[in-house]
Short mmCIF file of C-alpha atoms and ligand atoms in Angstrom, two decimals:
data_model
loop_
_atom_site.label_atom_id
_atom_site.label_comp_id
_atom_site.label_asym_id
_atom_site.label_seq_id
_atom_site.Cartn_x
_atom_site.Cartn_y
_atom_site.Cartn_z
CA MET A 1 -18.80 31.05 28.21
CA VAL A 2 -20.87 30.35 25.11
CA LEU A 3 -19.03 31.25 21.92
CA ARG A 4 -20.46 34.37 20.31
CA GLN A 5 -19.60 35.34 16.77
CA GLN A 6 -19.50 39.01 17.57
CA ASN A 7 -16.94 38.56 20.35
CA ILE A 8 -14.86 36.36 18.11
CA LEU A 9 -14.87 38.87 15.27
CA GLU A 10 -13.78 41.60 17.65
CA SER A 11 -10.62 39.63 18.34
CA VAL A 12 -9.44 39.37 14.72
CA GLN A 13 -7.22 41.72 12.73
CA PRO A 14 -9.02 44.78 11.26
CA SER A 15 -8.06 43.55 7.77
CA VAL A 16 -10.01 40.32 8.38
CA ARG A 17 -13.07 42.27 9.47
CA GLU A 18 -12.78 44.52 6.41
CA PHE A 19 -12.44 41.53 4.14
CA LEU A 20 -15.53 39.89 5.64
CA ALA A 21 -17.53 43.11 5.51
CA ALA A 22 -17.11 43.50 1.73
CA GLN A 23 -19.89 41.13 0.64
CA PRO A 24 -20.87 39.23 -1.33
CA LYS A 25 -17.46 37.83 -2.21
CA ARG A 26 -17.05 37.58 -5.97
CA LEU A 27 -15.50 35.34 -8.61
CA LEU A 28 -12.13 36.21 -10.15
CA ILE A 29 -12.49 35.93 -13.91
CA ASP A 30 -9.98 37.44 -16.33
CA GLY A 31 -8.64 39.82 -13.69
CA ARG A 32 -12.05 41.18 -12.69
CA TRP A 33 -14.13 40.41 -9.59
CA GLU A 34 -17.58 39.48 -10.84
CA GLU A 35 -20.86 38.18 -9.54
CA ALA A 36 -22.09 34.79 -10.67
CA ARG A 37 -24.12 35.06 -13.90
CA SER A 38 -27.10 33.66 -12.05
CA GLY A 39 -26.71 36.31 -9.34
CA LYS A 40 -26.82 33.52 -6.75
CA THR A 41 -24.78 33.49 -3.56
CA PHE A 42 -24.26 31.03 -0.71
CA GLU A 43 -23.30 31.41 2.91
CA THR A 44 -20.09 30.22 4.50
CA VAL A 45 -20.26 29.66 8.26
CA ASP A 46 -17.95 29.56 11.26
CA PRO A 47 -18.12 25.88 12.27
CA ALA A 48 -17.37 26.74 15.90
CA THR A 49 -20.64 28.68 16.20
CA ALA A 50 -22.60 27.64 13.08
CA GLU A 51 -23.11 31.37 12.46
CA PRO A 52 -22.60 32.98 9.04
CA LEU A 53 -19.30 34.61 8.12
CA ALA A 54 -19.93 35.89 4.60
CA ARG A 55 -21.98 35.44 1.47
CA VAL A 56 -20.05 34.17 -1.51
CA ALA A 57 -20.87 34.09 -5.24
CA GLU A 58 -22.28 30.72 -6.27
CA GLY A 59 -20.55 30.09 -9.57
CA ASP A 60 -21.90 27.38 -11.85
CA ARG A 61 -21.48 26.06 -15.39
CA ASP A 62 -21.73 29.50 -17.07
CA ASP A 63 -19.12 31.02 -14.78
CA ILE A 64 -16.80 28.05 -15.18
CA ASP A 65 -17.12 28.47 -18.93
CA ARG A 66 -16.20 32.17 -18.72
CA ALA A 67 -13.27 31.36 -16.45
CA VAL A 68 -11.99 28.61 -18.74
CA ARG A 69 -12.18 30.91 -21.76
CA ALA A 70 -10.23 33.56 -19.87
CA ALA A 71 -7.59 31.00 -18.90
CA ARG A 72 -7.33 29.82 -22.52
CA ARG A 73 -6.99 33.37 -23.81
CA ALA A 74 -4.27 34.19 -21.26
CA LEU A 75 -2.47 30.94 -22.10
CA ASP A 76 -2.41 31.70 -25.82
CA ASN A 77 -1.41 35.34 -25.35
CA GLU A 78 0.39 37.12 -22.50
CA TRP A 79 1.31 34.13 -20.36
CA SER A 80 3.07 32.16 -23.09
CA ALA A 81 5.31 35.19 -23.72
CA VAL A 82 6.31 35.51 -20.07
CA LYS A 83 9.86 34.23 -19.55
CA PRO A 84 10.52 31.42 -17.05
CA ALA A 85 12.53 33.75 -14.81
CA THR A 86 9.60 36.16 -14.69
CA ARG A 87 7.22 33.34 -13.76
CA GLY A 88 9.66 32.54 -10.96
CA LYS A 89 9.74 36.17 -9.77
CA LEU A 90 5.94 36.31 -9.71
CA LEU A 91 5.78 33.14 -7.62
CA PHE A 92 8.48 34.43 -5.24
CA ARG A 93 6.51 37.66 -4.87
CA LEU A 94 3.34 35.72 -4.13
CA ALA A 95 5.16 33.67 -1.48
CA ASP A 96 6.40 36.90 0.15
CA LEU A 97 2.91 38.43 0.09
CA ILE A 98 1.49 35.31 1.75
CA ASP A 99 4.13 35.62 4.49
CA GLU A 100 3.38 39.33 4.92
CA HIS A 101 -0.32 38.54 5.34
CA ALA A 102 0.19 35.29 7.26
CA GLU A 103 -1.69 36.31 10.43
CA GLU A 104 -4.63 37.59 8.49
CA LEU A 105 -4.80 34.51 6.24
CA ALA A 106 -4.46 32.19 9.24
CA GLN A 107 -7.33 33.91 11.03
CA LEU A 108 -9.51 33.65 7.93
CA GLU A 109 -8.66 29.96 7.50
CA THR A 110 -9.50 29.29 11.13
CA LEU A 111 -12.80 31.18 10.96
CA ASP A 112 -13.86 29.25 7.86
CA ASN A 113 -12.50 25.78 8.67
CA GLY A 114 -12.43 25.69 12.47
CA LYS A 115 -8.84 24.47 13.02
CA SER A 116 -6.62 26.10 15.63
CA VAL A 117 -4.97 29.28 14.45
CA THR A 118 -1.54 27.88 15.31
CA GLU A 119 -2.11 25.05 12.85
CA SER A 120 -3.43 27.52 10.27
CA LEU A 121 -0.41 29.77 10.67
CA TYR A 122 2.35 27.17 10.58
CA LEU A 123 0.88 24.36 8.51
CA ASP A 124 -1.53 25.95 6.10
CA ILE A 125 -0.17 29.40 5.49
CA GLY A 126 3.51 28.81 6.31
CA TYR A 127 3.84 25.71 4.15
CA ALA A 128 1.74 27.25 1.36
CA ALA A 129 4.23 30.14 1.15
CA GLU A 130 7.12 27.65 1.11
CA THR A 131 5.44 25.66 -1.66
CA TYR A 132 5.11 28.73 -3.91
CA ARG A 133 8.76 29.52 -3.14
CA TYR A 134 9.92 25.99 -3.90
CA TYR A 135 8.24 25.98 -7.31
CA ALA A 136 9.35 29.55 -8.00
CA GLY A 137 12.85 28.09 -8.05
CA TRP A 138 11.76 25.36 -10.46
CA SER A 139 10.39 27.83 -13.05
CA THR A 140 13.84 28.22 -14.62
CA LYS A 141 14.80 24.55 -14.35
CA ILE A 142 12.11 22.75 -16.32
CA HIS A 143 13.97 21.61 -19.41
CA GLY A 144 14.15 18.82 -21.94
CA GLU A 145 17.11 16.71 -23.02
CA THR A 146 19.10 15.97 -26.13
CA VAL A 147 18.67 12.32 -27.01
CA PRO A 148 21.28 10.26 -28.86
CA VAL A 149 19.46 8.24 -31.56
CA SER A 150 20.44 5.42 -33.95
CA PRO A 151 18.40 5.84 -37.17
CA MET A 152 18.88 3.35 -40.05
CA VAL A 153 19.93 6.20 -42.30
CA GLY A 154 20.81 9.80 -41.80
CA ASP A 155 22.04 11.92 -39.00
CA TYR A 156 19.65 13.55 -36.55
CA LEU A 157 19.65 15.90 -33.63
CA VAL A 158 16.79 14.97 -31.30
CA TYR A 159 15.76 17.02 -28.33
CA THR A 160 12.75 17.17 -26.04
CA ARG A 161 10.84 20.18 -24.81
CA ARG A 162 8.72 20.16 -21.67
CA GLU A 163 5.70 22.27 -22.47
CA PRO A 164 2.76 23.25 -20.29
CA VAL A 165 -0.30 21.00 -20.49
CA GLY A 166 -2.50 24.08 -21.02
CA VAL A 167 -5.55 25.10 -18.97
CA VAL A 168 -5.54 23.34 -15.61
CA GLY A 169 -8.62 22.92 -13.42
CA VAL A 170 -7.73 22.75 -9.74
CA ILE A 171 -10.39 21.30 -7.41
CA VAL A 172 -9.52 21.30 -3.73
CA PRO A 173 -11.12 20.19 -0.45
CA TRP A 174 -11.84 22.06 2.76
CA ASN A 175 -9.37 20.43 5.20
CA PHE A 176 -6.20 22.36 4.20
CA PRO A 177 -7.60 24.96 1.79
CA MET A 178 -4.57 27.23 1.25
CA LEU A 179 -2.02 24.44 1.49
CA ILE A 180 -3.53 21.95 -0.93
CA THR A 181 -4.25 24.79 -3.38
CA SER A 182 -0.53 25.64 -3.32
CA TRP A 183 0.42 22.01 -4.07
CA LYS A 184 -1.33 22.32 -7.43
CA LEU A 185 -1.29 26.01 -8.30
CA ALA A 186 2.44 26.46 -7.72
CA PRO A 187 3.74 23.69 -10.04
CA ALA A 188 1.04 24.47 -12.62
CA LEU A 189 2.12 28.13 -12.80
CA ALA A 190 5.84 27.38 -12.60
CA ALA A 191 5.44 25.16 -15.66
CA GLY A 192 3.59 27.85 -17.62
CA ASN A 193 -0.04 26.70 -17.41
CA THR A 194 -3.08 28.84 -16.65
CA VAL A 195 -5.56 27.84 -13.97
CA VAL A 196 -9.21 27.79 -12.98
CA LEU A 197 -9.43 27.13 -9.24
CA LYS A 198 -12.58 25.76 -7.60
CA PRO A 199 -12.23 25.90 -3.81
CA ALA A 200 -14.46 23.80 -1.53
CA GLU A 201 -17.83 25.35 -0.77
CA GLN A 202 -17.23 24.96 3.00
CA THR A 203 -14.02 27.05 2.93
CA PRO A 204 -13.94 29.55 0.06
CA LEU A 205 -12.52 32.56 1.91
CA THR A 206 -8.74 32.16 1.77
CA ALA A 207 -8.92 31.30 -1.93
CA ILE A 208 -10.62 34.64 -2.56
CA ARG A 209 -7.99 36.48 -0.51
CA LEU A 210 -5.30 34.52 -2.37
CA GLY A 211 -6.82 35.80 -5.64
CA GLU A 212 -6.30 39.37 -4.43
CA LEU A 213 -2.68 38.61 -3.54
CA ILE A 214 -2.13 36.96 -6.95
CA GLN A 215 -3.27 40.21 -8.54
CA GLU A 216 -1.06 42.25 -6.22
CA ALA A 217 1.91 40.04 -7.12
CA GLY A 218 1.40 41.07 -10.76
CA PHE A 219 0.23 37.91 -12.52
CA PRO A 220 -1.41 38.86 -15.83
CA ASP A 221 -5.21 38.80 -16.01
CA GLY A 222 -6.71 35.39 -16.69
CA VAL A 223 -3.68 33.37 -15.57
CA VAL A 224 -5.47 32.40 -12.34
CA ASN A 225 -9.27 32.43 -12.25
CA ILE A 226 -11.23 31.53 -9.13
CA VAL A 227 -14.79 30.24 -9.21
CA THR A 228 -16.42 29.57 -5.84
CA GLY A 229 -19.44 27.28 -5.88
CA PHE A 230 -20.65 23.76 -5.26
CA GLY A 231 -19.05 20.52 -6.35
CA SER A 232 -22.02 19.08 -8.18
CA THR A 233 -22.37 22.23 -10.33
CA ALA A 234 -19.16 24.28 -10.61
CA GLY A 235 -16.81 21.36 -9.84
CA ALA A 236 -18.58 18.98 -12.21
CA ALA A 237 -18.62 21.62 -14.99
CA LEU A 238 -14.87 22.18 -14.60
CA ALA A 239 -14.13 18.44 -14.68
CA ALA A 240 -16.24 18.04 -17.84
CA HIS A 241 -15.20 21.21 -19.70
CA PRO A 242 -13.83 20.39 -23.17
CA GLN A 243 -11.34 23.29 -23.07
CA VAL A 244 -9.73 22.15 -19.82
CA ASP A 245 -6.61 20.07 -20.48
CA LYS A 246 -6.01 18.73 -17.01
CA ILE A 247 -7.60 18.42 -13.60
CA GLY A 248 -5.61 18.34 -10.38
CA PHE A 249 -8.00 17.02 -7.73
CA THR A 250 -7.83 16.35 -4.00
CA GLY A 251 -10.93 15.02 -2.24
CA SER A 252 -12.84 11.89 -1.44
CA THR A 253 -12.47 8.67 -3.41
CA GLU A 254 -16.16 8.75 -4.51
CA THR A 255 -15.81 12.28 -5.88
CA GLY A 256 -12.49 11.38 -7.51
CA ARG A 257 -14.25 8.67 -9.47
CA ARG A 258 -16.88 11.20 -10.61
CA VAL A 259 -14.14 13.57 -11.75
CA VAL A 260 -12.55 10.80 -13.83
CA GLU A 261 -15.92 9.93 -15.38
CA ALA A 262 -16.59 13.58 -16.22
CA SER A 263 -13.14 13.95 -17.77
CA THR A 264 -13.61 11.38 -20.52
CA GLY A 265 -15.25 13.74 -23.06
CA ASN A 266 -11.94 15.30 -24.10
CA LEU A 267 -9.74 12.70 -22.37
CA LYS A 268 -8.22 15.38 -20.20
CA ARG A 269 -5.40 14.35 -17.94
CA VAL A 270 -6.38 13.86 -14.31
CA HIS A 271 -4.37 13.40 -11.19
CA LEU A 272 -6.06 12.44 -7.96
CA GLU A 273 -5.14 12.58 -4.30
CA LEU A 274 -7.98 10.80 -2.51
CA GLY A 275 -8.92 9.23 0.78
CA GLY A 276 -7.00 7.02 3.16
CA LYS A 277 -7.24 4.67 6.11
CA SER A 278 -3.60 4.71 6.99
CA PRO A 279 -2.00 2.17 9.34
CA ASN A 280 0.21 3.54 12.11
CA ILE A 281 2.19 0.58 13.49
CA VAL A 282 3.83 0.58 16.92
CA PHE A 283 6.26 -2.17 17.97
CA ALA A 284 7.00 -2.90 21.62
CA ASP A 285 10.61 -1.71 21.17
CA ALA A 286 9.54 1.75 19.92
CA PRO A 287 10.50 4.92 21.77
CA LEU A 288 7.20 4.92 23.63
CA ASP A 289 6.64 8.55 24.56
CA ALA A 290 7.40 9.59 21.01
CA ALA A 291 5.14 6.84 19.65
CA VAL A 292 2.20 7.91 21.81
CA GLN A 293 2.74 11.48 20.70
CA GLY A 294 3.00 10.28 17.08
CA ALA A 295 -0.19 8.24 17.35
CA PHE A 296 -1.90 11.22 18.96
CA LEU A 297 -0.87 13.78 16.32
CA GLY A 298 -1.28 11.13 13.62
CA ILE A 299 -5.02 11.04 14.25
CA TYR A 300 -5.96 14.27 16.05
CA LEU A 301 -4.05 16.87 14.03
CA ASN A 302 -6.55 19.10 12.21
CA GLN A 303 -9.48 17.37 14.02
CA GLY A 304 -8.57 14.18 12.18
CA GLU A 305 -9.68 15.80 8.93
CA VAL A 306 -6.48 14.72 7.24
CA CYS A 307 -6.42 12.36 4.26
CA CYS A 308 -3.26 10.64 5.51
CA ALA A 309 -4.40 10.48 9.18
CA GLY A 310 -3.08 7.43 11.04
CA SER A 311 -6.60 6.18 11.65
CA ARG A 312 -5.76 2.48 12.09
CA LEU A 313 -3.40 2.03 14.99
CA PHE A 314 -1.69 -1.38 15.16
CA ILE A 315 0.01 -1.88 18.51
CA GLU A 316 2.17 -4.89 19.38
CA ALA A 317 0.19 -7.01 21.84
CA PRO A 318 2.44 -6.77 24.95
CA ILE A 319 2.16 -2.96 25.08
CA PHE A 320 -1.42 -2.65 23.80
CA ASP A 321 -3.21 -1.88 27.07
CA ALA A 322 -0.60 0.52 28.38
CA PHE A 323 -0.37 2.32 25.03
CA VAL A 324 -4.13 2.71 24.63
CA GLY A 325 -4.36 3.89 28.24
CA GLU A 326 -1.76 6.58 27.65
CA LEU A 327 -3.27 7.68 24.31
CA SER A 328 -6.78 7.82 25.79
CA LYS A 329 -5.56 9.86 28.74
CA THR A 330 -3.93 12.40 26.44
CA ALA A 331 -6.99 12.46 24.16
CA ALA A 332 -9.30 13.13 27.11
CA GLN A 333 -7.22 16.18 28.03
CA ILE A 334 -7.43 17.88 24.63
CA GLN A 335 -8.75 21.40 24.97
CA LEU A 336 -11.61 21.90 22.50
CA GLY A 337 -12.61 25.42 21.62
CA HIS A 338 -12.77 28.14 19.01
CA GLY A 339 -9.67 27.94 16.86
CA LEU A 340 -8.88 31.60 17.52
CA GLU A 341 -8.65 31.14 21.29
CA PRO A 342 -5.00 30.75 22.29
CA ASP A 343 -5.41 27.66 24.49
CA THR A 344 -7.49 25.69 21.96
CA GLN A 345 -5.86 22.45 20.85
CA MET A 346 -8.68 21.16 18.69
CA GLY A 347 -11.42 23.02 16.86
CA PRO A 348 -14.78 21.86 15.52
CA LEU A 349 -15.39 19.70 12.46
CA VAL A 350 -15.94 21.73 9.33
CA SER A 351 -19.69 21.35 8.86
CA GLN A 352 -22.95 19.91 10.11
CA GLN A 353 -22.66 17.24 7.43
CA GLN A 354 -19.20 16.22 8.59
CA LEU A 355 -20.37 16.20 12.22
CA GLU A 356 -23.23 13.84 11.31
CA ARG A 357 -20.89 11.61 9.34
CA VAL A 358 -18.47 11.26 12.25
CA LEU A 359 -21.26 10.70 14.80
CA ASP A 360 -22.77 8.07 12.48
CA TYR A 361 -19.47 6.20 12.52
CA MET A 362 -19.46 6.26 16.33
CA GLU A 363 -22.77 4.41 16.19
CA ILE A 364 -21.68 2.08 13.42
CA GLY A 365 -18.58 1.10 15.41
CA THR A 366 -20.56 0.44 18.57
CA SER A 367 -23.22 -1.56 16.73
CA GLU A 368 -20.47 -3.65 15.09
CA GLY A 369 -19.22 -4.58 18.57
CA ALA A 370 -16.31 -2.17 19.01
CA SER A 371 -15.96 -0.35 22.35
CA ILE A 372 -15.17 3.27 22.98
CA ALA A 373 -12.11 3.75 25.19
CA VAL A 374 -12.47 7.53 25.22
CA GLY A 375 -14.66 10.16 23.52
CA GLY A 376 -17.41 8.88 21.28
CA GLU A 377 -19.73 11.86 21.47
CA ARG A 378 -20.46 15.40 20.46
CA ALA A 379 -19.14 18.05 22.86
CA GLY A 380 -21.92 19.73 24.79
CA GLY A 381 -22.17 22.72 27.12
CA ASP A 382 -20.59 25.92 25.83
CA LEU A 383 -19.60 24.19 22.62
CA SER A 384 -22.99 22.75 21.76
CA SER A 385 -23.82 25.19 18.97
CA GLY A 386 -20.65 24.33 17.02
CA TYR A 387 -19.67 21.08 15.30
CA PHE A 388 -17.38 19.78 18.07
CA VAL A 389 -16.79 16.10 18.78
CA ARG A 390 -14.64 14.54 21.46
CA PRO A 391 -11.40 12.85 20.35
CA THR A 392 -12.22 9.17 20.21
CA VAL A 393 -10.40 5.84 20.50
CA PHE A 394 -12.15 2.58 19.52
CA VAL A 395 -10.91 -0.78 20.86
CA ASP A 396 -12.23 -4.35 20.42
CA VAL A 397 -12.04 -3.71 16.69
CA ARG A 398 -11.77 -6.37 13.99
CA ASP A 399 -10.09 -5.64 10.65
CA GLU A 400 -13.25 -6.19 8.64
CA MET A 401 -15.42 -3.75 10.60
CA ARG A 402 -16.57 -0.65 8.72
CA VAL A 403 -14.82 1.59 11.26
CA ALA A 404 -11.56 -0.20 10.38
CA GLN A 405 -12.09 -0.07 6.61
CA GLU A 406 -13.81 3.22 5.78
CA GLU A 407 -12.45 6.72 5.98
CA ILE A 408 -14.16 8.59 8.84
CA PHE A 409 -12.31 11.89 8.40
CA GLY A 410 -12.61 12.95 12.01
CA PRO A 411 -10.83 12.51 15.36
CA VAL A 412 -11.57 8.80 15.56
CA VAL A 413 -8.89 6.11 15.68
CA VAL A 414 -9.32 2.34 15.83
CA ALA A 415 -6.67 0.65 17.99
CA MET A 416 -5.91 -3.02 17.31
CA PRO A 417 -3.27 -5.32 18.82
CA PHE A 418 -0.98 -7.44 16.65
CA GLY A 419 1.14 -10.48 17.41
CA ASP A 420 2.67 -11.99 14.31
CA PRO A 421 4.67 -9.39 12.30
CA GLU A 422 4.20 -11.51 9.11
CA GLU A 423 0.44 -11.31 9.41
CA LEU A 424 0.70 -7.61 10.22
CA VAL A 425 1.73 -6.63 6.68
CA GLY A 426 -1.39 -8.23 5.18
CA ARG A 427 -3.59 -6.56 7.78
CA ALA A 428 -1.94 -3.16 7.35
CA ASN A 429 -2.35 -3.41 3.56
CA GLY A 430 -5.87 -4.78 3.86
CA THR A 431 -7.99 -1.80 2.80
CA MET A 432 -8.77 -0.28 -0.58
CA TYR A 433 -6.60 2.71 0.35
CA GLY A 434 -2.85 3.24 0.21
CA LEU A 435 -2.02 6.83 1.02
CA ALA A 436 0.37 6.62 3.98
CA ALA A 437 1.67 4.50 6.83
CA GLY A 438 3.71 4.93 10.01
CA VAL A 439 6.15 2.52 11.65
CA TRP A 440 7.50 2.96 15.19
CA THR A 441 10.44 0.73 16.10
CA ARG A 442 14.10 0.90 17.07
CA ASP A 443 14.90 -2.06 14.81
CA ILE A 444 16.28 -0.43 11.68
CA GLY A 445 16.11 -3.59 9.53
CA ARG A 446 12.46 -4.14 10.39
CA ALA A 447 11.66 -0.48 9.72
CA HIS A 448 13.08 -0.61 6.19
CA ARG A 449 11.57 -4.03 5.41
CA LEU A 450 8.16 -2.64 6.35
CA ALA A 451 8.77 0.56 4.40
CA ALA A 452 9.20 -1.64 1.32
CA ALA A 453 6.27 -3.97 2.08
CA LEU A 454 3.61 -1.38 2.90
CA LYS A 455 1.47 -0.41 -0.08
CA ALA A 456 1.38 3.32 0.55
CA GLY A 457 2.59 6.47 -1.19
CA THR A 458 4.35 7.69 1.97
CA VAL A 459 5.87 5.76 4.89
CA TRP A 460 6.97 7.61 8.00
CA ILE A 461 9.43 5.87 10.30
CA ASN A 462 9.37 7.06 13.92
CA SER A 463 7.41 10.09 12.76
CA TYR A 464 4.03 10.89 11.28
CA ASN A 465 2.30 13.51 9.10
CA MET A 466 5.55 15.08 7.86
CA VAL A 467 5.33 16.84 4.50
CA ASP A 468 7.69 19.11 2.61
CA PRO A 469 7.29 20.86 -0.75
CA ALA A 470 10.30 18.88 -2.05
CA VAL A 471 8.86 15.44 -1.26
CA PRO A 472 6.29 13.75 -3.55
CA PHE A 473 2.95 12.97 -1.92
CA GLY A 474 0.14 10.79 -3.25
CA GLY A 475 -1.52 7.44 -3.16
CA TYR A 476 -1.32 3.78 -4.03
CA LYS A 477 -4.48 1.83 -4.88
CA MET A 478 -7.71 3.80 -4.49
CA SER A 479 -5.97 6.67 -2.73
CA GLY A 480 -5.31 8.04 -6.21
CA TYR A 481 -2.61 8.44 -8.81
CA GLY A 482 -0.09 11.08 -9.72
CA ARG A 483 1.88 12.99 -7.12
CA ASP A 484 1.70 16.43 -5.57
CA MET A 485 4.92 18.20 -4.59
CA GLY A 486 8.54 17.56 -5.39
CA ALA A 487 10.03 17.53 -8.87
CA GLU A 488 7.59 14.75 -9.68
CA ALA A 489 4.56 17.05 -9.53
CA LEU A 490 6.01 19.05 -12.42
CA SER A 491 5.50 16.06 -14.67
CA GLN A 492 1.75 16.32 -13.94
CA TYR A 493 1.73 19.83 -15.38
CA THR A 494 4.01 19.41 -18.39
CA GLN A 495 3.92 17.34 -21.56
CA THR A 496 6.96 16.24 -23.50
CA LYS A 497 7.49 17.13 -27.14
CA SER A 498 10.22 15.33 -29.12
CA VAL A 499 11.80 17.33 -31.95
CA TRP A 500 13.71 15.55 -34.76
CA VAL A 501 16.12 17.67 -36.80
CA ASN A 502 17.57 16.16 -39.97
CA LEU A 503 21.20 17.26 -40.04
CA ASP A 504 21.89 16.05 -43.63
P1 ADP B 601 -16.17 16.07 0.88
O1 ADP B 601 -17.19 15.00 0.58
O2 ADP B 601 -15.35 15.75 2.04
O3 ADP B 601 -16.73 17.46 0.90
P2 ADP B 601 -15.34 16.04 -1.83
O4 ADP B 601 -14.38 15.09 -2.41
O5 ADP B 601 -16.77 15.87 -2.22
O6 ADP B 601 -15.13 16.02 -0.29
O7 ADP B 601 -14.91 17.52 -2.17
C1 ADP B 601 -13.64 17.92 -2.63
C2 ADP B 601 -13.82 18.98 -3.69
O8 ADP B 601 -14.49 18.38 -4.81
C3 ADP B 601 -14.68 20.17 -3.30
O9 ADP B 601 -14.14 21.34 -3.91
C4 ADP B 601 -16.02 19.84 -3.90
O10 ADP B 601 -16.82 20.99 -4.18
C5 ADP B 601 -15.60 19.18 -5.19
N1 ADP B 601 -16.61 18.30 -5.79
C6 ADP B 601 -17.64 17.65 -5.18
N2 ADP B 601 -18.36 16.94 -6.08
C7 ADP B 601 -17.79 17.14 -7.29
C8 ADP B 601 -18.06 16.67 -8.61
N3 ADP B 601 -19.08 15.85 -8.88
N4 ADP B 601 -17.23 17.07 -9.61
C9 ADP B 601 -16.18 17.88 -9.36
N5 ADP B 601 -15.88 18.35 -8.13
C10 ADP B 601 -16.67 18.00 -7.11
#
């Protein structure tokens, strides 16, 4: 049966329908929901049907400026007087509200992004709540040190204070909207900063609902401001704004470079989590069923729209054919469909643009001489109006091919055999990226040697795509710098002040 938007919307919670009916969605500036100064709006669509979901305010430079001023005012006034324990309570309350509204938020995320609602519920919404909770606990534990010093003369007490950086601009992508927002918003708020959030134009809806929950949790006006709009206007204005002290960015490597260039005016701090082309390495001695499952989820989770996706699969030569056969068989069985349908395993890509990009890479790979073992095309029939592609495995791939070097950001994996483990390290490290890597083997020595040799911010051994709010996540090389999550992320949102006290 062809997917119809009306039927889909009848299946969602009444609160989702109510939320979508109240249009156009507005910007959150200084505690008020406002239209864009220009009066402009844009449409966000359901990628499973390509039909509109809601109109959303199209914020631009003027609105960013208003939001930044509100964040600055809140920083200098109410927010700086709020005690750490109170910041913690507000974050705990927000985490609880997200849990209370988990179904509703998951349905909204699925409508806007396309992913299966199970993934939305457990990965996006569930982990977002846990991230706010994790940093809620940190609010009362961000402290300096006393430092023993050895001056030539005199006696001094020296201590450090860890102070907020100030106004933080948060720019996030469309692949895990609620989750990646939490990775930046939670530590920024725990450390006492104020925020201007710019969600991706493809998926603005859960950020707007989050804004309502932030108000309900009781955060003072202006502490979190949300400006929906496009990257080249609103995003660029935020990155360039002289009153913004720091940008936390997740997105593509090209856009990351633009953010850095825009940031130079006031030398604002920037931390970047960018693209990847992560190697997932399977040795012949690996637990094979688990490795096939790991390779499968490593690339097909979230339609492959995952920055750390295991998109380069290195398989030890003796098991190559059998492994690819098994993976292809499983890939061919994936149930594509609307993310809200209970038996759907994979939804559509997020947009027409992303669909074209992924289909282009299918052609590029074939024209470079690679062969398609499974997939390789857009899904037709009932799914033809949405942005669905078939899960794809490329074989006959050489390391230097574009499909083996460039981030595709879709359900497309290149599978390559390896013989010599020494050569493997060079091949696995042989892209400009360094976000993540996977190693499947029963040989514990080899696993740890590779964990040390791989140039990647995360290495998973006999697992893939695991994240936790307590574990730092970020890139080597052109996958970015700085880390989200863990205690380490707090250092992105604080600056250290040293205080010298003359005791004489
Ligand atoms: P994609 O190309 O997959 O959409 P991007 O890296 O371009 O990924 O997008 C990630 C986020 O960066 C989005 O919120 C987008 O609006 C924003 N963005 C895009 N271009 C710019 C820019 N020039 N300056 C700041 N932010 C931008």
